[in-house]
Coordinates of C-alpha atoms in Angstrom, one line a residue:
Chain A
X1 CA 66.2 21.2 366.0
X2 CA 63.9 23.4 363.9
X3 CA 64.8 26.9 362.8
X4 CA 61.6 28.4 362.2
X5 CA 60.4 27.4 366.3
X6 CA 63.8 29.1 367.2
X7 CA 63.3 32.2 365.2
X8 CA 60.7 33.3 367.6
X9 CA 63.2 33.7 370.2
X10 CA 66.3 35.8 370.4
X11 CA 69.9 33.9 370.4
X12 CA 70.4 35.0 374.1
X13 CA 66.9 33.3 375.5
X14 CA 67.6 30.2 373.2
X15 CA 71.6 29.7 372.5
X16 CA 71.7 27.3 369.6
X17 CA 73.3 23.7 371.2
X18 CA 75.7 23.2 368.0
X19 CA 77.4 26.5 368.9
X20 CA 78.7 25.7 372.2
X21 CA 82.2 26.2 372.8
X22 CA 83.0 28.0 369.6
X23 CA 84.2 31.4 370.0
X24 CA 82.5 33.6 367.9
X25 CA 83.4 36.8 366.3
X26 CA 80.8 39.3 367.3
X27 CA 81.5 41.7 365.1
X28 CA 81.3 41.6 361.6
X29 CA 84.2 41.1 359.3
X30 CA 83.5 42.5 355.3
X31 CA 83.5 39.6 352.9
X32 CA 86.5 40.4 350.5
X33 CA 87.1 38.4 347.7
X34 CA 90.1 37.0 346.5
X35 CA 89.6 39.4 343.4
X36 CA 89.7 42.3 345.5
X37 CA 92.9 41.3 347.6
X38 CA 94.8 41.4 343.9
X39 CA 93.6 44.5 343.0
X40 CA 94.7 45.9 346.3
X41 CA 98.1 44.0 346.1
X42 CA 98.4 45.4 342.0
X43 CA 97.9 49.1 343.1
X44 CA 100.6 48.7 345.5
X45 CA 103.0 47.6 342.8
X46 CA 104.9 50.5 341.6
X47 CA 105.9 48.8 338.4
X48 CA 102.4 47.6 337.4
X49 CA 100.8 51.0 338.0
X50 CA 103.5 52.4 335.8
X51 CA 103.0 49.8 332.9
X52 CA 99.3 50.4 333.0
X53 CA 100.1 54.3 332.5
X54 CA 102.5 53.4 329.7
X55 CA 99.2 51.5 328.1
X56 CA 96.7 54.1 329.3
X57 CA 98.9 56.8 327.6
X58 CA 99.0 54.7 324.1
X59 CA 95.2 53.9 323.9
X60 CA 94.9 57.7 324.4
X61 CA 96.6 58.2 321.8
X62 CA 95.5 56.0 319.5
X63 CA 91.7 57.1 320.5
X64 CA 92.0 60.6 320.4
X65 CA 94.6 60.7 317.3
X66 CA 92.5 62.7 315.2
X67 CA 92.0 65.6 317.8
X68 CA 95.8 65.5 318.5
X69 CA 97.4 65.7 314.9
X70 CA 96.3 68.3 311.9
X71 CA 98.1 65.7 309.7
X72 CA 96.6 62.6 307.8
X73 CA 98.4 59.8 308.4
X74 CA 99.1 59.1 304.7
X75 CA 99.3 62.9 303.4
X76 CA 103.0 62.8 301.4
X77 CA 104.9 66.2 301.4
X78 CA 108.5 65.8 299.8
X79 CA 109.2 68.9 300.2
X80 CA 109.3 68.3 303.7
X81 CA 111.1 64.8 303.7
X82 CA 113.3 63.8 306.4
X83 CA 113.2 66.5 308.2
X84 CA 114.2 66.9 312.0
X85 CA 111.5 67.0 314.4
X86 CA 110.4 70.6 315.7
X87 CA 107.4 72.7 316.5
X88 CA 105.2 71.5 313.1
X89 CA 106.5 68.4 313.0
X90 CA 106.9 67.2 317.2
X91 CA 109.0 63.9 315.8
X92 CA 109.8 64.9 312.4
X93 CA 108.9 63.5 309.3
X94 CA 110.2 60.7 306.9
X95 CA 111.1 60.0 303.9
X96 CA 107.3 60.9 301.7
X97 CA 107.3 63.9 304.1
X98 CA 104.6 62.2 306.4
X99 CA 104.6 63.7 310.1
X100 CA 106.1 60.4 312.2
X101 CA 104.0 61.7 315.3
X102 CA 100.4 61.0 313.5
X103 CA 101.7 58.1 312.2
X104 CA 102.7 56.8 315.7
X105 CA 99.3 57.9 317.0
X106 CA 97.5 55.8 314.4
X107 CA 99.5 53.3 314.5
X108 CA 98.9 52.6 318.1
X109 CA 95.2 52.1 317.3
X110 CA 96.7 49.2 315.1
X111 CA 99.0 47.5 317.6
X112 CA 97.0 47.8 319.9
X113 CA 94.2 46.2 318.0
X114 CA 96.4 43.2 316.7
X115 CA 97.4 42.5 320.3
X116 CA 94.1 42.4 321.5
X117 CA 92.7 40.2 318.6
X118 CA 95.6 38.0 318.6
X119 CA 95.4 37.3 322.3
X120 CA 91.7 37.0 322.2
X121 CA 91.9 34.6 319.6
X122 CA 94.5 32.4 320.9
X123 CA 92.8 32.7 324.6
X124 CA 89.5 31.7 323.2
X125 CA 90.5 28.4 321.4
X126 CA 94.0 28.0 323.2
X127 CA 91.6 27.7 326.7
X128 CA 88.9 25.6 324.9
X129 CA 91.5 22.9 323.7
X130 CA 93.4 23.1 327.3
X131 CA 90.2 22.3 329.1
X132 CA 89.2 19.3 326.6
X133 CA 92.5 18.3 326.8
X134 CA 93.2 18.7 330.8
X135 CA 89.7 17.5 331.8
X136 CA 89.1 14.3 329.8
X137 CA 92.5 13.2 329.3
X138 CA 93.8 10.1 327.5
X139 CA 93.2 10.0 324.1
X140 CA 92.0 13.5 323.2
X141 CA 94.6 14.7 325.5
X142 CA 96.8 12.8 323.6
X143 CA 95.6 14.2 320.1
X144 CA 95.3 17.8 321.5
X145 CA 98.8 17.7 323.2
X146 CA 100.4 16.2 319.9
X147 CA 99.3 19.2 317.9
X148 CA 100.4 21.7 320.2
X149 CA 103.6 19.9 319.9
X150 CA 103.8 20.2 316.7
X151 CA 103.1 24.1 316.8
X152 CA 105.6 24.5 319.4
X153 CA 108.1 22.7 317.3
X154 CA 108.3 25.3 314.7
X155 CA 110.2 28.6 315.2
X156 CA 106.5 31.3 315.4
X157 CA 108.1 33.7 313.2
X158 CA 108.6 30.8 310.1
X159 CA 105.1 29.5 311.3
X160 CA 103.6 33.3 310.9
X161 CA 105.6 33.4 307.7
X162 CA 104.0 30.3 306.5
X163 CA 100.8 31.2 307.4
X164 CA 100.7 34.3 305.9
X165 CA 102.4 32.6 302.6
X166 CA 99.5 30.6 302.6
X167 CA 96.8 33.2 303.1
X168 CA 98.7 36.4 301.5
X169 CA 100.1 39.1 303.0
X170 CA 97.6 41.6 305.0
X171 CA 97.2 42.7 308.8
X172 CA 94.4 41.1 309.0
X173 CA 96.3 37.3 307.8
X174 CA 99.2 38.8 310.2
X175 CA 96.8 38.3 313.0
X176 CA 95.4 35.2 312.4
X177 CA 98.6 33.7 312.1
X178 CA 99.9 36.0 315.7
X179 CA 97.2 33.8 317.4
X180 CA 97.8 30.2 315.4
X181 CA 101.0 30.9 316.7
X182 CA 100.0 31.4 320.2
X183 CA 97.1 28.8 321.0
X184 CA 99.9 25.9 322.0
X185 CA 101.0 28.6 324.6
X186 CA 97.2 28.9 326.1
X187 CA 96.7 25.6 325.7
X188 CA 99.1 24.0 327.2
X189 CA 99.4 26.6 330.2
X190 CA 95.4 25.5 330.8
X191 CA 95.8 22.0 330.4
X192 CA 98.4 21.4 333.2
X193 CA 96.6 23.8 335.2
X194 CA 93.4 21.9 334.6
X195 CA 95.2 18.5 335.6
X196 CA 96.5 19.7 338.9
X197 CA 92.6 21.3 339.8
X198 CA 91.0 17.8 338.8
X199 CA 92.9 16.1 341.5
X200 CA 91.9 19.0 344.4
X201 CA 89.4 18.1 346.7
X202 CA 87.2 20.4 345.8
X203 CA 86.6 19.6 342.3
X204 CA 86.0 15.9 343.7
X205 CA 83.3 17.4 346.3
X206 CA 81.7 18.6 343.1
X207 CA 81.2 15.9 341.9
X208 CA 80.1 13.9 345.0
X209 CA 77.4 16.5 344.9
X210 CA 76.1 15.1 341.6
X211 CA 77.3 18.3 339.4
X212 CA 77.7 17.5 335.8
X213 CA 80.5 17.8 333.9
X214 CA 80.0 21.2 332.2
X215 CA 79.0 22.8 335.4
X216 CA 82.2 21.8 337.0
X217 CA 84.2 22.9 334.1
X218 CA 82.6 26.4 334.0
X219 CA 82.0 27.1 337.4
X220 CA 84.6 24.9 339.5
X221 CA 87.9 24.4 337.1
X222 CA 87.4 27.4 334.7
X223 CA 87.2 30.0 337.2
X224 CA 90.3 28.7 339.7
X225 CA 92.7 28.6 336.2
X226 CA 91.7 31.9 335.7
X227 CA 95.0 33.8 337.1
X228 CA 97.6 32.5 335.0
X229 CA 95.3 33.1 331.8
X230 CA 95.0 36.7 332.8
X231 CA 99.1 36.7 333.4
X232 CA 99.8 35.1 330.0
X233 CA 97.7 36.9 327.9
X234 CA 99.0 40.9 329.2
X235 CA 102.5 38.9 328.7
X236 CA 101.0 37.6 325.3
X237 CA 99.5 41.1 324.4
X238 CA 103.3 42.4 324.3
X239 CA 104.6 39.2 322.3
X240 CA 101.9 39.4 319.7
X241 CA 102.5 43.4 319.1
X242 CA 106.5 42.3 318.9
X243 CA 105.3 39.6 316.3
X244 CA 103.4 42.4 314.5
X245 CA 105.8 44.7 314.0
X246 CA 108.2 41.5 313.1
X247 CA 105.8 40.5 310.4
X248 CA 105.3 44.0 309.3
X249 CA 109.1 44.3 309.4
X250 CA 109.2 41.3 306.9
X251 CA 106.6 43.2 304.6
X252 CA 104.2 40.4 305.6
X253 CA 101.7 42.5 307.8
X254 CA 100.2 45.8 307.1
X255 CA 100.4 47.3 304.0
X256 CA 101.5 50.9 302.8
X257 CA 100.3 53.3 303.7
X258 CA 99.3 51.1 307.0
X259 CA 100.7 53.4 309.7
X260 CA 102.1 50.1 311.4
X261 CA 105.1 50.8 313.2
X262 CA 106.9 47.3 312.5
X263 CA 106.5 48.8 309.1
X264 CA 107.8 51.8 309.6
X265 CA 111.1 50.6 310.8
X266 CA 111.5 48.7 307.9
X267 CA 110.7 52.0 305.8
X268 CA 113.0 53.6 307.1
X269 CA 115.9 52.0 307.7
X270 CA 117.8 53.0 304.4
X271 CA 118.1 56.3 306.0
X272 CA 119.3 55.4 309.6
X273 CA 122.3 57.4 309.2
X274 CA 120.7 60.7 307.6
X275 CA 117.1 60.6 309.4
X276 CA 117.8 58.4 312.9
X277 CA 114.7 59.9 314.4
X278 CA 112.5 57.7 311.7
X279 CA 113.5 55.1 313.4
X280 CA 113.8 56.0 316.9
X281 CA 110.1 56.8 317.4
X282 CA 108.4 53.7 315.9
X283 CA 111.0 51.4 318.1
X284 CA 110.6 53.6 321.0
X285 CA 106.8 53.1 320.8
X286 CA 107.3 48.9 320.1
X287 CA 109.2 49.0 323.1
X288 CA 107.0 51.0 325.3
X289 CA 103.9 49.6 324.9
X290 CA 105.4 45.8 325.5
X291 CA 107.5 46.9 328.6
X292 CA 104.4 48.3 329.7
X293 CA 102.2 45.1 329.1
X294 CA 105.0 43.0 330.6
X295 CA 105.2 44.9 333.6
X296 CA 101.4 44.8 334.1
X297 CA 101.9 40.9 333.6
X298 CA 104.5 40.4 336.0
X299 CA 102.7 42.7 338.6
X300 CA 99.2 40.3 337.8
X301 CA 101.5 37.2 338.6
X302 CA 102.8 38.7 342.2
X303 CA 99.3 40.0 343.1
X304 CA 97.5 36.5 341.6
X305 CA 100.2 34.4 343.5
X306 CA 99.1 32.9 346.7
X307 CA 102.5 32.3 348.1
X308 CA 103.4 36.2 347.2
X309 CA 100.5 37.0 349.7
X310 CA 101.4 38.8 352.7
Chain B
X1 CA 68.0 -1.6 367.2
X2 CA 66.1 -3.4 364.9
X3 CA 67.2 -2.0 361.6
X4 CA 67.4 -2.9 358.1
X5 CA 70.5 -2.5 355.9
X6 CA 70.9 0.8 354.2
X7 CA 74.1 0.1 352.3
X8 CA 75.4 -3.3 351.5
X9 CA 78.9 -3.3 349.9
X10 CA 79.8 -6.8 348.1
X11 CA 83.4 -8.2 347.4
X12 CA 84.6 -4.5 346.6
X13 CA 87.6 -4.6 344.8
X14 CA 89.9 -1.2 344.0
X15 CA 93.0 -2.2 341.6
X16 CA 94.8 1.2 340.6
X17 CA 97.6 -0.2 337.6
X18 CA 101.2 0.5 338.2
X19 CA 102.9 1.7 334.5
X20 CA 106.2 1.7 334.2
X21 CA 108.4 1.2 331.2
X22 CA 109.1 3.1 327.7
X23 CA 105.4 3.0 326.6
X24 CA 103.7 3.2 330.0
X25 CA 102.6 -0.4 329.5
X26 CA 101.1 -1.8 333.0
X27 CA 103.7 -3.8 335.0
X28 CA 101.6 -4.5 338.1
X29 CA 98.4 -3.5 339.9
X30 CA 98.3 -2.2 343.7
X31 CA 95.4 -3.8 345.6
X32 CA 94.2 -1.0 347.1
X33 CA 90.5 -2.6 348.0
X34 CA 90.8 -6.0 347.8
X35 CA 87.4 -8.2 348.4
X36 CA 86.1 -5.8 351.1
X37 CA 82.5 -6.8 352.2
X38 CA 80.0 -5.1 355.0
X39 CA 76.4 -4.0 355.8
X40 CA 75.7 -0.6 357.0
X41 CA 72.3 -0.7 358.9
X42 CA 70.0 2.3 358.6
X43 CA 70.5 5.3 361.4
X44 CA 73.8 3.5 362.7
X45 CA 77.4 4.6 362.6
X46 CA 79.8 2.7 361.1
X47 CA 83.5 3.2 361.9
X48 CA 86.5 2.0 359.6
X49 CA 89.6 2.2 360.9
X50 CA 92.8 1.0 360.1
X51 CA 96.3 2.1 359.5
X52 CA 97.5 5.0 357.0
X53 CA 97.2 3.4 353.1
X54 CA 95.2 0.6 354.2
X55 CA 92.4 1.5 351.6
X56 CA 89.9 3.5 353.7
X57 CA 89.4 6.3 351.9
X58 CA 89.4 4.1 348.8
X59 CA 87.2 2.6 350.2
X60 CA 84.6 5.3 351.1
X61 CA 85.2 6.7 347.8
X62 CA 84.2 3.5 346.1
X63 CA 80.9 3.6 347.3
X64 CA 80.2 6.7 345.9
X65 CA 82.2 5.9 342.9
X66 CA 83.9 9.1 343.2
X67 CA 86.8 6.2 342.3
X68 CA 85.2 3.6 339.7
X69 CA 85.8 0.6 341.6
X70 CA 87.1 -2.3 339.8
X71 CA 84.8 -4.7 340.7
X72 CA 82.3 -6.0 343.6
X73 CA 78.5 -5.0 344.3
X74 CA 77.3 -1.7 346.3
X75 CA 73.5 -2.1 347.1
X76 CA 72.0 1.2 348.5
X77 CA 68.4 1.3 349.5
X78 CA 67.7 -1.6 347.3
X79 CA 69.6 0.2 344.0
X80 CA 73.4 -1.3 342.7
X81 CA 75.5 2.0 342.4
X82 CA 78.3 -0.1 340.6
X83 CA 76.3 -0.6 337.6
X84 CA 73.5 3.0 337.9
X85 CA 74.2 5.0 334.4
X86 CA 76.1 8.4 334.7
X87 CA 73.0 10.2 335.1
X88 CA 71.1 8.0 337.7
X89 CA 74.3 8.2 339.4
X90 CA 74.1 11.8 339.4
X91 CA 70.3 11.8 340.9
X92 CA 71.2 9.1 343.8
X93 CA 74.1 11.2 345.0
X94 CA 71.7 13.9 347.1
X95 CA 70.8 10.7 349.1
X96 CA 74.6 9.8 349.6
X97 CA 77.0 12.3 350.6
X98 CA 80.6 12.6 351.9
X99 CA 83.0 15.0 354.5
X100 CA 86.5 15.1 353.5
X101 CA 89.4 15.0 355.5
X102 CA 91.0 18.6 354.8
X103 CA 88.6 21.5 355.0
X104 CA 91.1 23.7 353.1
X105 CA 91.0 21.5 350.0
X106 CA 87.8 20.6 350.2
X107 CA 85.7 24.2 349.6
X108 CA 86.4 26.2 346.4
X109 CA 88.3 29.3 347.1
X110 CA 86.3 31.2 344.9
X111 CA 83.1 30.9 346.0
X112 CA 81.4 32.2 349.0
X113 CA 79.5 29.9 351.4
X114 CA 76.5 30.9 350.1
X115 CA 77.3 29.5 346.6
X116 CA 79.2 26.3 347.9
X117 CA 76.2 25.5 350.4
X118 CA 73.6 26.5 347.8
X119 CA 74.8 24.8 344.4
X120 CA 74.2 21.1 345.6
X121 CA 70.5 22.7 345.8
X122 CA 70.3 24.2 342.6
X123 CA 71.7 20.8 340.8
X124 CA 69.0 19.0 343.0
X125 CA 66.4 21.1 341.6
X126 CA 65.8 23.9 344.2
X127 CA 65.0 26.5 341.2
X128 CA 63.8 29.4 343.4
X129 CA 67.1 31.8 344.8
X130 CA 64.8 33.1 347.8
X131 CA 64.5 29.4 348.7
X132 CA 68.1 28.5 348.2
X133 CA 69.0 31.6 350.2
X134 CA 66.5 30.4 352.7
X135 CA 68.1 27.1 353.5
X136 CA 71.7 28.1 353.3
X137 CA 70.5 30.3 356.4
X138 CA 68.8 27.6 358.2
X139 CA 71.6 25.2 357.5
X140 CA 74.5 27.6 358.4
X141 CA 72.0 27.9 361.9
X142 CA 72.5 24.5 362.5
X143 CA 75.8 23.5 362.0
X144 CA 76.6 26.4 364.6
X145 CA 77.4 28.9 362.2
X146 CA 75.8 32.4 361.6
X147 CA 73.5 33.1 358.7
X148 CA 75.8 36.3 357.8
X149 CA 78.8 34.1 357.4
X150 CA 77.1 33.1 354.1
X151 CA 78.6 36.2 352.6
X152 CA 82.1 35.6 353.2
X153 CA 84.8 32.9 351.6
X154 CA 86.4 29.8 353.0
X155 CA 89.7 31.5 353.5
X156 CA 88.6 33.5 356.2
X157 CA 87.5 31.0 358.3
X158 CA 89.1 28.6 360.5
X159 CA 89.6 25.1 360.2
X160 CA 86.9 24.1 362.2
X161 CA 84.6 26.2 360.5
X162 CA 85.4 25.6 357.2
X163 CA 84.2 21.9 358.5
X164 CA 81.2 23.0 359.5
X165 CA 80.7 24.3 356.4
X166 CA 81.3 21.1 354.6
X167 CA 78.8 19.5 356.6
X168 CA 76.3 22.0 356.0
X169 CA 77.2 21.5 352.5
X170 CA 76.5 17.8 352.7
X171 CA 73.5 18.1 354.6
X172 CA 72.2 20.4 352.3
X173 CA 69.5 18.0 350.1
X174 CA 68.9 15.9 353.3
X175 CA 71.1 12.9 352.4
X176 CA 70.7 9.0 354.1
X177 CA 73.9 8.3 354.2
X178 CA 77.3 10.5 354.7
X179 CA 80.8 9.2 354.7
X180 CA 83.2 11.4 356.5
X181 CA 86.4 10.1 355.5
X182 CA 88.6 11.3 358.7
X183 CA 86.6 14.4 359.2
X184 CA 88.5 15.3 362.4
X185 CA 91.7 14.5 361.8
X186 CA 93.1 17.8 360.0
X187 CA 91.5 19.8 363.0
X188 CA 93.2 20.8 366.5
X189 CA 92.0 18.1 369.4
X190 CA 89.6 20.6 371.2
X191 CA 87.7 21.8 367.9
X192 CA 87.5 18.0 367.1
X193 CA 85.3 17.1 370.2
X194 CA 83.2 20.6 368.8
X195 CA 82.9 18.8 365.3
X196 CA 82.1 14.8 366.5
X197 CA 79.3 15.9 368.9
X198 CA 77.6 18.6 366.0
X199 CA 77.9 15.4 364.2
X200 CA 76.4 12.9 366.7
X201 CA 73.6 15.8 367.2
X202 CA 72.8 16.0 363.6
X203 CA 72.8 12.0 362.9
X204 CA 70.0 12.3 365.8
X205 CA 68.4 15.0 364.4
X206 CA 67.9 14.1 361.0
X207 CA 68.1 10.3 361.1
X208 CA 71.3 10.0 359.4
X209 CA 73.4 6.9 358.6
X210 CA 77.2 7.4 358.7
X211 CA 80.2 5.8 358.1
X212 CA 83.0 7.1 359.8
X213 CA 86.7 7.2 358.5
X214 CA 89.3 8.0 360.4
X215 CA 92.9 6.1 362.2
X216 CA 92.5 7.7 365.7
X217 CA 90.8 4.4 367.7
X218 CA 89.3 6.7 370.4
X219 CA 87.5 8.8 368.3
X220 CA 86.0 6.0 366.6
X221 CA 85.6 4.5 370.0
X222 CA 83.5 7.7 370.9
X223 CA 81.3 8.3 367.9
X224 CA 80.5 4.2 366.4
X225 CA 78.0 2.1 367.4
X226 CA 79.7 -0.6 364.8
X227 CA 83.7 -1.0 364.5
X228 CA 85.4 -2.4 361.4
X229 CA 89.2 -2.8 360.9
X230 CA 91.1 -2.5 357.8
X231 CA 94.7 -3.9 357.3
X232 CA 96.2 -3.8 354.1
X233 CA 93.3 -3.3 351.6
X234 CA 91.4 -6.0 353.2
X235 CA 89.0 -6.2 356.3
X236 CA 90.4 -8.2 359.6
X237 CA 87.6 -7.6 361.7
X238 CA 84.1 -6.1 362.4
X239 CA 82.0 -5.9 365.3
X240 CA 80.1 -4.2 367.8
X241 CA 81.8 -1.0 369.6
X242 CA 81.9 -2.5 373.2
X243 CA 82.6 -5.8 371.9
X244 CA 85.6 -5.0 369.8
X245 CA 87.2 -3.1 372.2
X246 CA 86.9 -5.4 375.0
X247 CA 87.2 -8.3 373.3
X248 CA 89.4 -8.5 369.8
X249 CA 89.8 -11.2 368.4
X250 CA 92.3 -10.5 365.5
X251 CA 95.9 -10.5 366.3
X252 CA 95.7 -6.9 364.0
X253 CA 92.8 -5.7 366.6
X254 CA 94.5 -6.8 369.2
X255 CA 97.8 -5.2 368.8
X256 CA 96.1 -1.9 367.5
X257 CA 94.6 -1.4 370.4
X258 CA 97.0 -2.3 372.6
X259 CA 98.7 0.6 371.2
X260 CA 96.1 3.5 372.1
X261 CA 97.8 5.5 375.3
X262 CA 96.1 4.9 378.6
X263 CA 95.8 8.5 380.2
X264 CA 96.9 7.2 383.5
X265 CA 101.2 6.7 384.4
X266 CA 100.5 4.3 387.1
X267 CA 98.9 1.5 385.4
X268 CA 100.9 -0.7 383.5
X269 CA 100.0 -2.7 379.8
X270 CA 101.4 -4.9 377.7
X271 CA 101.7 -3.6 374.6
X272 CA 102.1 -5.6 371.7
X273 CA 104.8 -4.5 369.2
X274 CA 104.4 -5.2 365.8
X275 CA 107.6 -6.2 364.0
X276 CA 108.5 -4.8 360.7
X277 CA 106.3 -2.4 358.5
X278 CA 102.9 -2.7 356.3
X279 CA 103.7 -4.9 353.6
X280 CA 103.3 -2.8 350.1
X281 CA 99.8 -3.5 348.6
X282 CA 101.4 -3.4 345.3
X283 CA 103.0 -7.1 346.4
X284 CA 101.0 -8.1 349.3
X285 CA 102.1 -11.1 350.9
X286 CA 100.2 -14.5 349.8
X287 CA 97.7 -15.8 352.4
X288 CA 96.7 -13.4 355.3
X289 CA 98.0 -10.5 354.6
X290 CA 99.0 -9.9 358.0
X291 CA 101.0 -13.2 358.5
X292 CA 104.7 -11.2 358.0
X293 CA 104.0 -9.3 360.9
X294 CA 101.7 -11.4 363.1
X295 CA 103.0 -12.9 366.7
X296 CA 100.9 -16.0 366.4
X297 CA 101.5 -16.9 362.4
X298 CA 100.8 -20.6 361.8
X299 CA 102.0 -22.0 358.9
X300 CA 98.5 -22.1 357.1
X301 CA 98.7 -18.2 357.5
X302 CA 101.1 -18.4 354.5
X303 CA 99.3 -20.4 352.1
X304 CA 95.9 -19.9 352.6
X305 CA 93.2 -16.4 352.6
X306 CA 90.9 -16.7 355.6
X307 CA 87.6 -15.8 355.0
X308 CA 86.2 -13.2 356.5
X309 CA 83.3 -14.8 358.4
X310 CA 81.2 -14.7 361.7
X311 CA 82.4 -16.3 364.5
X312 CA 80.3 -14.9 367.1
X313 CA 77.2 -12.8 367.4
X314 CA 78.0 -10.0 364.7
X315 CA 81.4 -10.7 365.3
X316 CA 83.6 -11.1 362.0
X317 CA 86.7 -11.9 361.8
X318 CA 89.3 -13.1 359.3
X319 CA 91.6 -15.4 360.9
X320 CA 92.7 -18.6 360.6
X321 CA 92.9 -18.9 364.7
X322 CA 88.9 -18.8 364.4
X323 CA 88.8 -21.3 361.5

């Protein structure tokens, strides 16, 4: 069965004996990857598209903040303090006369950044530790898993408070704290995924072909565990933003005059009866962003789950 | 056939620890493979049959060290596999390949066929992408698929086609030995024969040697040159295919063969129905493992484990009847 000779003949003249009895599909089928399939599923999901739209709105709001509003976010105007929403101040002003819409727009930058960096940090370290624990097992797994258990034993906000207390109160340290408390969540997820994948036959096939551990980990195990990681990242985005707001509310995150949404809530809580709009705007913003990420996360989970495929 | 041995397995053992109690201490062991020895000649197809759970697959995977054997010697092409360092082992794996039972589980769902087949080429030193691409196309044609299938994903194929992809992957680096771990038992009967014929053609075309593991006696009879029968992690009988099927010596082999249905309703034959269940390999019977179900068991069978030895020309049996 020499291929070089055979290529001189057309398929009809000399049929490949190995193909006898097989029903051949003559028209070529488009090769579609699992990712394209996921994308199609996701676009069909109305909740996920809504979530994506909400997030896109806040991203644009943050990016275009200097062009949308004429006010700087920290400019005080005590004459105009606690004004209700009007044509000049779309969402009213706070107790120092700062335009709330401006602060929400600039605050979107901060919240999305916190979400992004905290999730990325937790993702990178959590995945790394999880993969190592899951793939190599035994005492390495033992040590890493116990560290995760210890981190998870603390209430997350308490852990974040202690981290910030050690490092000092600033947005950056709040971000580090949030990343740390999210590490075990990613770590355990990845570890369990790797442990189940390690027993898959195609991983054994990879070893049978003589692949090195690194190649098996990064070309076979990790790409197959990416689906739950993506879902958890999206959901984690929301949680991280919420945690940053909580730290800001407690005065442990961003410091004034940074327009951080949680901080804005904390500053305006004394005026809740006098000027409820000062609370409603940042509160609803936080809710919308977190909801948006959760909707995308849920949509992704459905789209990536092979059992949900029809 | 005058041939030299390609693979020699001596005293292969694989015990799995059974852990229990609060601290996960070892409370026992499952003797999945218990002292198995055989030789595979160059160019032959050795069939291994047995009930499910008798250790056939574990034997196959232990030979490749996909499962670390507990004890024993595996000599492949003059090298003792069991003592190789991981880097040497990695290198020798291009010469000994495996085809898995489940074509749905043995292909990475996120890789294209192109990547699946070209990866073994890459890791064993075929650096040029164009060269790999050409070889992948060639391999697809060899196993009866088409070159344009390379860009597709495994989920776009049927079971039989997937098994062909698995075969192409195993063939990629011109191996000498392929261990076929029940390669057709997950397939339709009509597809089974296609795959079996393909494997026979490939053996002739590329001078391959197979260890063919199966539980289907007719499949093994069709493809093998010699057949080994396993029971509870041990070898019961090993002989030339025709000899074994015509003149089985071991009572277990006799029972096994009598269970093969004959496609003629008028023909009557005496089926040997075995009593009881297969014993647990965690607690195998003393002496001969088969004595609890053997119709002709003697008192010596309970006490002494029979040795696996030649009783006829190239006919090995482990049974006290032939001591």
